[in-house]
């Protein structure tokens, strides 16, 4: 996992030509943890990177499936600076249908006008409902729709690993 996050961090810097206008926003819960990790790696690579590089973007109230899925408790949005004119990198743990990222685009548009929006995910499992593609991917992990990909992070789950459960027997 650390190697994938380090690679993603280098790719973000290379595609952006540095970190001067970067804002890395994680989608709670695990996306926020991953965004902080990526921001810390970027600051080690480029010590002159702004200190307030990472934040979180809650998309709960922007989801189109609120009435069909379990109740979500909104998390606070914490954006350390304006998104206007910045390159925003959205970070999530697993990219599946694309619905969460579509909601994130709606949430961002309410906050201002980013110069560009990029997407970084630890795991891309395919099966999109929306034409959304990650710019930075830790691991492509093709899976059956009946399977569930679980990302465990030490900050939340006391250990770092990815597991797959379910599927056809």
mmCIF file of N, CA, C and O in Angstrom, residues 2-66:
data_model
loop_
_atom_site.group_PDB
_atom_site.id
_atom_site.type_symbol
_atom_site.label_atom_id
_atom_site.label_comp_id
_atom_site.label_asym_id
_atom_site.label_seq_id
_atom_site.Cartn_x
_atom_site.Cartn_y
_atom_site.Cartn_z
ATOM 1 N N UNK A 2 1.926 1.248 0.806
ATOM 2 C CA UNK A 2 2.812 2.409 0.874
ATOM 3 C C UNK A 2 3.474 2.674 -0.479
ATOM 4 O O UNK A 2 3.596 3.816 -0.910
ATOM 5 N N UNK A 3 3.882 1.619 -1.153
ATOM 6 C CA UNK A 3 4.517 1.769 -2.463
ATOM 7 C C UNK A 3 3.531 2.389 -3.459
ATOM 8 O O UNK A 3 3.891 3.265 -4.243
ATOM 9 N N UNK A 4 2.275 1.939 -3.431
ATOM 10 C CA UNK A 4 1.258 2.484 -4.341
ATOM 11 C C UNK A 4 1.011 3.966 -4.046
ATOM 12 O O UNK A 4 0.907 4.776 -4.975
ATOM 13 N N UNK A 5 0.934 4.333 -2.777
ATOM 14 C CA UNK A 5 0.704 5.736 -2.416
ATOM 15 C C UNK A 5 1.901 6.613 -2.790
ATOM 16 O O UNK A 5 1.724 7.759 -3.218
ATOM 17 N N UNK A 6 3.096 6.071 -2.647
ATOM 18 C CA UNK A 6 4.291 6.818 -3.043
ATOM 19 C C UNK A 6 4.289 7.040 -4.550
ATOM 20 O O UNK A 6 4.578 8.142 -5.030
ATOM 21 N N UNK A 7 3.942 6.003 -5.314
ATOM 22 C CA UNK A 7 3.874 6.135 -6.775
ATOM 23 C C UNK A 7 2.819 7.158 -7.170
ATOM 24 O O UNK A 7 3.062 8.030 -8.023
ATOM 25 N N UNK A 8 1.643 7.069 -6.552
ATOM 26 C CA UNK A 8 0.572 8.030 -6.842
ATOM 27 C C UNK A 8 1.048 9.448 -6.544
ATOM 28 O O UNK A 8 0.813 10.376 -7.331
ATOM 29 N N UNK A 9 1.735 9.638 -5.436
ATOM 30 C CA UNK A 9 2.221 10.969 -5.051
ATOM 31 C C UNK A 9 3.192 11.516 -6.091
ATOM 32 O O UNK A 9 3.103 12.695 -6.488
ATOM 33 N N UNK A 10 4.124 10.681 -6.556
ATOM 34 C CA UNK A 10 5.063 11.108 -7.602
ATOM 35 C C UNK A 10 4.312 11.443 -8.887
ATOM 36 O O UNK A 10 4.627 12.448 -9.549
ATOM 37 N N UNK A 11 3.330 10.633 -9.258
ATOM 38 C CA UNK A 11 2.562 10.885 -10.479
ATOM 39 C C UNK A 11 1.785 12.197 -10.381
ATOM 40 O O UNK A 11 1.697 12.949 -11.365
ATOM 41 N N UNK A 12 1.227 12.475 -9.212
ATOM 42 C CA UNK A 12 0.503 13.744 -9.014
ATOM 43 C C UNK A 12 1.461 14.912 -9.228
ATOM 44 O O UNK A 12 1.144 15.873 -9.946
ATOM 45 N N UNK A 13 2.632 14.853 -8.611
ATOM 46 C CA UNK A 13 3.607 15.936 -8.759
ATOM 47 C C UNK A 13 4.061 16.093 -10.205
ATOM 48 O O UNK A 13 4.170 17.219 -10.708
ATOM 49 N N UNK A 14 4.324 14.986 -10.870
ATOM 50 C CA UNK A 14 4.779 15.057 -12.261
ATOM 51 C C UNK A 14 3.715 15.638 -13.174
ATOM 52 O O UNK A 14 4.014 16.460 -14.046
ATOM 53 N N UNK A 15 2.478 15.233 -12.988
ATOM 54 C CA UNK A 15 1.414 15.722 -13.882
ATOM 55 C C UNK A 15 1.057 17.179 -13.593
ATOM 56 O O UNK A 15 0.546 17.867 -14.464
ATOM 57 N N UNK A 16 1.349 17.634 -12.394
ATOM 58 C CA UNK A 16 1.003 18.995 -12.007
ATOM 59 C C UNK A 16 2.207 19.942 -12.077
ATOM 60 O O UNK A 16 2.061 21.127 -11.820
ATOM 61 N N UNK A 17 3.372 19.402 -12.367
ATOM 62 C CA UNK A 17 4.617 20.188 -12.383
ATOM 63 C C UNK A 17 4.856 20.864 -11.036
ATOM 64 O O UNK A 17 5.128 22.060 -10.965
ATOM 65 N N UNK A 18 4.716 20.081 -9.984
ATOM 66 C CA UNK A 18 4.968 20.604 -8.642
ATOM 67 C C UNK A 18 3.724 20.613 -7.793
ATOM 68 O O UNK A 18 2.673 20.120 -8.192
ATOM 69 N N UNK A 19 3.862 21.205 -6.611
ATOM 70 C CA UNK A 19 2.766 21.163 -5.643
ATOM 71 C C UNK A 19 2.218 22.532 -5.296
ATOM 72 O O UNK A 19 1.392 22.659 -4.392
ATOM 73 N N UNK A 20 2.637 23.572 -6.019
ATOM 74 C CA UNK A 20 2.300 24.929 -5.591
ATOM 75 C C UNK A 20 0.804 25.219 -5.556
ATOM 76 O O UNK A 20 0.344 25.963 -4.694
ATOM 77 N N UNK A 21 0.029 24.668 -6.466
ATOM 78 C CA UNK A 21 -1.413 24.960 -6.464
ATOM 79 C C UNK A 21 -2.269 23.739 -6.148
ATOM 80 O O UNK A 21 -3.465 23.738 -6.365
ATOM 81 N N UNK A 22 -1.653 22.686 -5.604
ATOM 82 C CA UNK A 22 -2.381 21.453 -5.311
ATOM 83 C C UNK A 22 -3.240 21.570 -4.061
ATOM 84 O O UNK A 22 -2.824 22.162 -3.064
ATOM 85 N N UNK A 23 -4.400 20.952 -4.121
ATOM 86 C CA UNK A 23 -5.255 20.766 -2.957
ATOM 87 C C UNK A 23 -5.761 19.329 -3.030
ATOM 88 O O UNK A 23 -6.402 18.943 -4.006
ATOM 89 N N UNK A 24 -5.419 18.542 -2.026
ATOM 90 C CA UNK A 24 -5.755 17.127 -2.032
ATOM 91 C C UNK A 24 -6.907 16.906 -1.062
ATOM 92 O O UNK A 24 -6.764 17.139 0.139
ATOM 93 N N UNK A 25 -8.053 16.485 -1.596
ATOM 94 C CA UNK A 25 -9.258 16.319 -0.790
ATOM 95 C C UNK A 25 -9.697 14.860 -0.773
ATOM 96 O O UNK A 25 -9.989 14.279 -1.820
ATOM 97 N N UNK A 26 -9.737 14.288 0.418
ATOM 98 C CA UNK A 26 -10.183 12.918 0.576
ATOM 99 C C UNK A 26 -11.673 12.854 0.804
ATOM 100 O O UNK A 26 -12.270 13.752 1.405
ATOM 101 N N UNK A 27 -12.274 11.781 0.331
ATOM 102 C CA UNK A 27 -13.692 11.530 0.549
ATOM 103 C C UNK A 27 -13.793 10.614 1.764
ATOM 104 O O UNK A 27 -13.237 9.518 1.770
ATOM 105 N N UNK A 28 -14.463 11.104 2.834
ATOM 106 C CA UNK A 28 -14.506 10.321 4.083
ATOM 107 C C UNK A 28 -15.073 8.926 3.860
ATOM 108 O O UNK A 28 -15.913 8.734 2.995
ATOM 109 N N UNK A 29 -14.588 7.992 4.604
ATOM 110 C CA UNK A 29 -13.652 8.094 5.711
ATOM 111 C C UNK A 29 -12.241 7.751 5.260
ATOM 112 O O UNK A 29 -11.277 8.459 5.556
ATOM 113 N N UNK A 30 -12.095 6.681 4.544
ATOM 114 C CA UNK A 30 -10.762 6.205 4.184
ATOM 115 C C UNK A 30 -10.082 7.077 3.137
ATOM 116 O O UNK A 30 -8.857 7.183 3.111
ATOM 117 N N UNK A 31 -10.843 7.728 2.289
ATOM 118 C CA UNK A 31 -10.251 8.639 1.320
ATOM 119 C C UNK A 31 -9.554 9.804 1.996
ATOM 120 O O UNK A 31 -8.513 10.287 1.533
ATOM 121 N N UNK A 32 -10.105 10.257 3.120
ATOM 122 C CA UNK A 32 -9.478 11.345 3.873
ATOM 123 C C UNK A 32 -8.139 10.899 4.446
ATOM 124 O O UNK A 32 -7.152 11.629 4.398
ATOM 125 N N UNK A 33 -8.107 9.692 4.983
ATOM 126 C CA UNK A 33 -6.852 9.150 5.514
ATOM 127 C C UNK A 33 -5.829 9.025 4.397
ATOM 128 O O UNK A 33 -4.659 9.424 4.553
ATOM 129 N N UNK A 34 -6.230 8.503 3.255
ATOM 130 C CA UNK A 34 -5.316 8.356 2.124
ATOM 131 C C UNK A 34 -4.841 9.717 1.616
ATOM 132 O O UNK A 34 -3.667 9.874 1.255
ATOM 133 N N UNK A 35 -5.724 10.713 1.590
ATOM 134 C CA UNK A 35 -5.332 12.062 1.156
ATOM 135 C C UNK A 35 -4.259 12.630 2.082
ATOM 136 O O UNK A 35 -3.286 13.240 1.613
ATOM 137 N N UNK A 36 -4.410 12.428 3.376
ATOM 138 C CA UNK A 36 -3.394 12.913 4.318
ATOM 139 C C UNK A 36 -2.064 12.201 4.110
ATOM 140 O O UNK A 36 -1.000 12.820 4.186
ATOM 141 N N UNK A 37 -2.127 10.905 3.864
ATOM 142 C CA UNK A 37 -0.887 10.161 3.600
ATOM 143 C C UNK A 37 -0.207 10.665 2.334
ATOM 144 O O UNK A 37 1.011 10.854 2.293
ATOM 145 N N UNK A 38 -0.980 10.867 1.274
ATOM 146 C CA UNK A 38 -0.421 11.363 0.014
ATOM 147 C C UNK A 38 0.178 12.751 0.220
ATOM 148 O O UNK A 38 1.282 13.037 -0.252
ATOM 149 N N UNK A 39 -0.525 13.614 0.932
ATOM 150 C CA UNK A 39 -0.012 14.967 1.203
ATOM 151 C C UNK A 39 1.305 14.905 1.967
ATOM 152 O O UNK A 39 2.240 15.657 1.671
ATOM 153 N N UNK A 40 1.406 14.002 2.934
ATOM 154 C CA UNK A 40 2.647 13.862 3.704
ATOM 155 C C UNK A 40 3.790 13.381 2.812
ATOM 156 O O UNK A 40 4.924 13.864 2.923
ATOM 157 N N UNK A 41 3.503 12.458 1.913
ATOM 158 C CA UNK A 41 4.531 11.971 0.986
ATOM 159 C C UNK A 41 4.971 13.102 0.059
ATOM 160 O O UNK A 41 6.169 13.308 -0.180
ATOM 161 N N UNK A 42 4.015 13.857 -0.453
ATOM 162 C CA UNK A 42 4.343 14.983 -1.335
ATOM 163 C C UNK A 42 5.216 15.991 -0.599
ATOM 164 O O UNK A 42 6.180 16.515 -1.150
ATOM 165 N N UNK A 43 4.915 16.264 0.661
ATOM 166 C CA UNK A 43 5.712 17.224 1.416
ATOM 167 C C UNK A 43 7.120 16.698 1.692
ATOM 168 O O UNK A 43 8.054 17.484 1.802
ATOM 169 N N UNK A 44 7.286 15.373 1.780
ATOM 170 C CA UNK A 44 8.640 14.808 1.908
ATOM 171 C C UNK A 44 9.396 14.931 0.591
ATOM 172 O O UNK A 44 10.594 15.194 0.578
ATOM 173 N N UNK A 45 8.682 14.737 -0.527
ATOM 174 C CA UNK A 45 9.319 14.837 -1.842
ATOM 175 C C UNK A 45 9.655 16.291 -2.152
ATOM 176 O O UNK A 45 10.736 16.591 -2.667
ATOM 177 N N UNK A 46 8.717 17.185 -1.868
ATOM 178 C CA UNK A 46 8.884 18.619 -2.135
ATOM 179 C C UNK A 46 8.680 19.385 -0.836
ATOM 180 O O UNK A 46 7.560 19.792 -0.526
ATOM 181 N N UNK A 47 9.744 19.597 -0.092
ATOM 182 C CA UNK A 47 9.621 20.263 1.213
ATOM 183 C C UNK A 47 9.013 21.666 1.146
ATOM 184 O O UNK A 47 8.492 22.159 2.137
ATOM 185 N N UNK A 48 9.061 22.308 -0.022
ATOM 186 C CA UNK A 48 8.489 23.639 -0.160
ATOM 187 C C UNK A 48 6.986 23.616 -0.427
ATOM 188 O O UNK A 48 6.373 24.675 -0.590
ATOM 189 N N UNK A 49 6.391 22.428 -0.473
ATOM 190 C CA UNK A 49 4.942 22.319 -0.709
ATOM 191 C C UNK A 49 4.189 22.988 0.430
ATOM 192 O O UNK A 49 4.623 22.948 1.581
ATOM 193 N N UNK A 50 3.067 23.609 0.124
ATOM 194 C CA UNK A 50 2.287 24.263 1.187
ATOM 195 C C UNK A 50 1.894 23.280 2.284
ATOM 196 O O UNK A 50 1.555 22.134 2.013
ATOM 197 N N UNK A 51 1.923 23.738 3.522
ATOM 198 C CA UNK A 51 1.618 22.867 4.663
ATOM 199 C C UNK A 51 0.152 22.428 4.658
ATOM 200 O O UNK A 51 -0.162 21.314 5.033
ATOM 201 N N UNK A 52 -0.755 23.292 4.266
ATOM 202 C CA UNK A 52 -2.190 22.975 4.289
ATOM 203 C C UNK A 52 -2.602 22.386 2.946
ATOM 204 O O UNK A 52 -3.414 22.943 2.225
ATOM 205 N N UNK A 53 -2.049 21.236 2.618
ATOM 206 C CA UNK A 53 -2.256 20.637 1.315
ATOM 207 C C UNK A 53 -3.465 19.709 1.269
ATOM 208 O O UNK A 53 -4.039 19.487 0.232
ATOM 209 N N UNK A 54 -3.865 19.128 2.413
ATOM 210 C CA UNK A 54 -4.904 18.098 2.424
ATOM 211 C C UNK A 54 -6.131 18.542 3.207
ATOM 212 O O UNK A 54 -6.043 19.317 4.149
ATOM 213 N N UNK A 55 -7.265 17.989 2.810
ATOM 214 C CA UNK A 55 -8.517 18.236 3.505
ATOM 215 C C UNK A 55 -9.490 17.123 3.185
ATOM 216 O O UNK A 55 -9.112 16.080 2.636
ATOM 217 N N UNK A 56 -10.754 17.335 3.532
ATOM 218 C CA UNK A 56 -11.766 16.324 3.256
ATOM 219 C C UNK A 56 -13.000 16.984 2.658
ATOM 220 O O UNK A 56 -13.307 18.138 2.939
ATOM 221 N N UNK A 57 -13.695 16.214 1.839
ATOM 222 C CA UNK A 57 -14.894 16.689 1.155
ATOM 223 C C UNK A 57 -16.007 15.678 1.389
ATOM 224 O O UNK A 57 -15.969 14.577 0.837
ATOM 225 N N UNK A 58 -16.973 16.058 2.195
ATOM 226 C CA UNK A 58 -18.110 15.163 2.431
ATOM 227 C C UNK A 58 -19.085 15.289 1.266
ATOM 228 O O UNK A 58 -19.457 16.395 0.882
ATOM 229 N N UNK A 59 -19.489 14.153 0.716
ATOM 230 C CA UNK A 59 -20.385 14.148 -0.443
ATOM 231 C C UNK A 59 -21.741 13.532 -0.111
ATOM 232 O O UNK A 59 -22.566 13.356 -1.008
ATOM 233 N N UNK A 60 -21.979 13.250 1.155
ATOM 234 C CA UNK A 60 -23.179 12.516 1.567
ATOM 235 C C UNK A 60 -24.458 13.118 0.991
ATOM 236 O O UNK A 60 -25.267 12.415 0.390
ATOM 237 N N UNK A 61 -24.656 14.399 1.162
ATOM 238 C CA UNK A 61 -25.908 15.014 0.750
ATOM 239 C C UNK A 61 -26.004 15.235 -0.764
ATOM 240 O O UNK A 61 -27.040 15.645 -1.272
ATOM 241 N N UNK A 62 -24.951 14.936 -1.483
ATOM 242 C CA UNK A 62 -24.938 15.076 -2.939
ATOM 243 C C UNK A 62 -25.170 13.750 -3.644
ATOM 244 O O UNK A 62 -25.250 13.704 -4.858
ATOM 245 N N UNK A 63 -25.271 12.670 -2.888
ATOM 246 C CA UNK A 63 -25.425 11.341 -3.493
ATOM 247 C C UNK A 63 -26.820 11.175 -4.088
ATOM 248 O O UNK A 63 -27.793 11.696 -3.559
ATOM 249 N N UNK A 64 -26.904 10.427 -5.167
ATOM 250 C CA UNK A 64 -28.204 10.192 -5.808
ATOM 251 C C UNK A 64 -28.885 8.936 -5.279
ATOM 252 O O UNK A 64 -29.974 8.602 -5.717
ATOM 253 N N UNK A 65 -28.261 8.258 -4.323
ATOM 254 C CA UNK A 65 -28.835 7.018 -3.802
ATOM 255 C C UNK A 65 -29.128 7.101 -2.305
ATOM 256 O O UNK A 65 -29.210 6.083 -1.630
ATOM 257 N N UNK A 66 -29.313 8.297 -1.786
ATOM 258 C CA UNK A 66 -29.558 8.465 -0.347
ATOM 259 C C UNK A 66 -30.764 7.677 0.133
ATOM 260 O O UNK A 66 -30.739 7.081 1.198
#
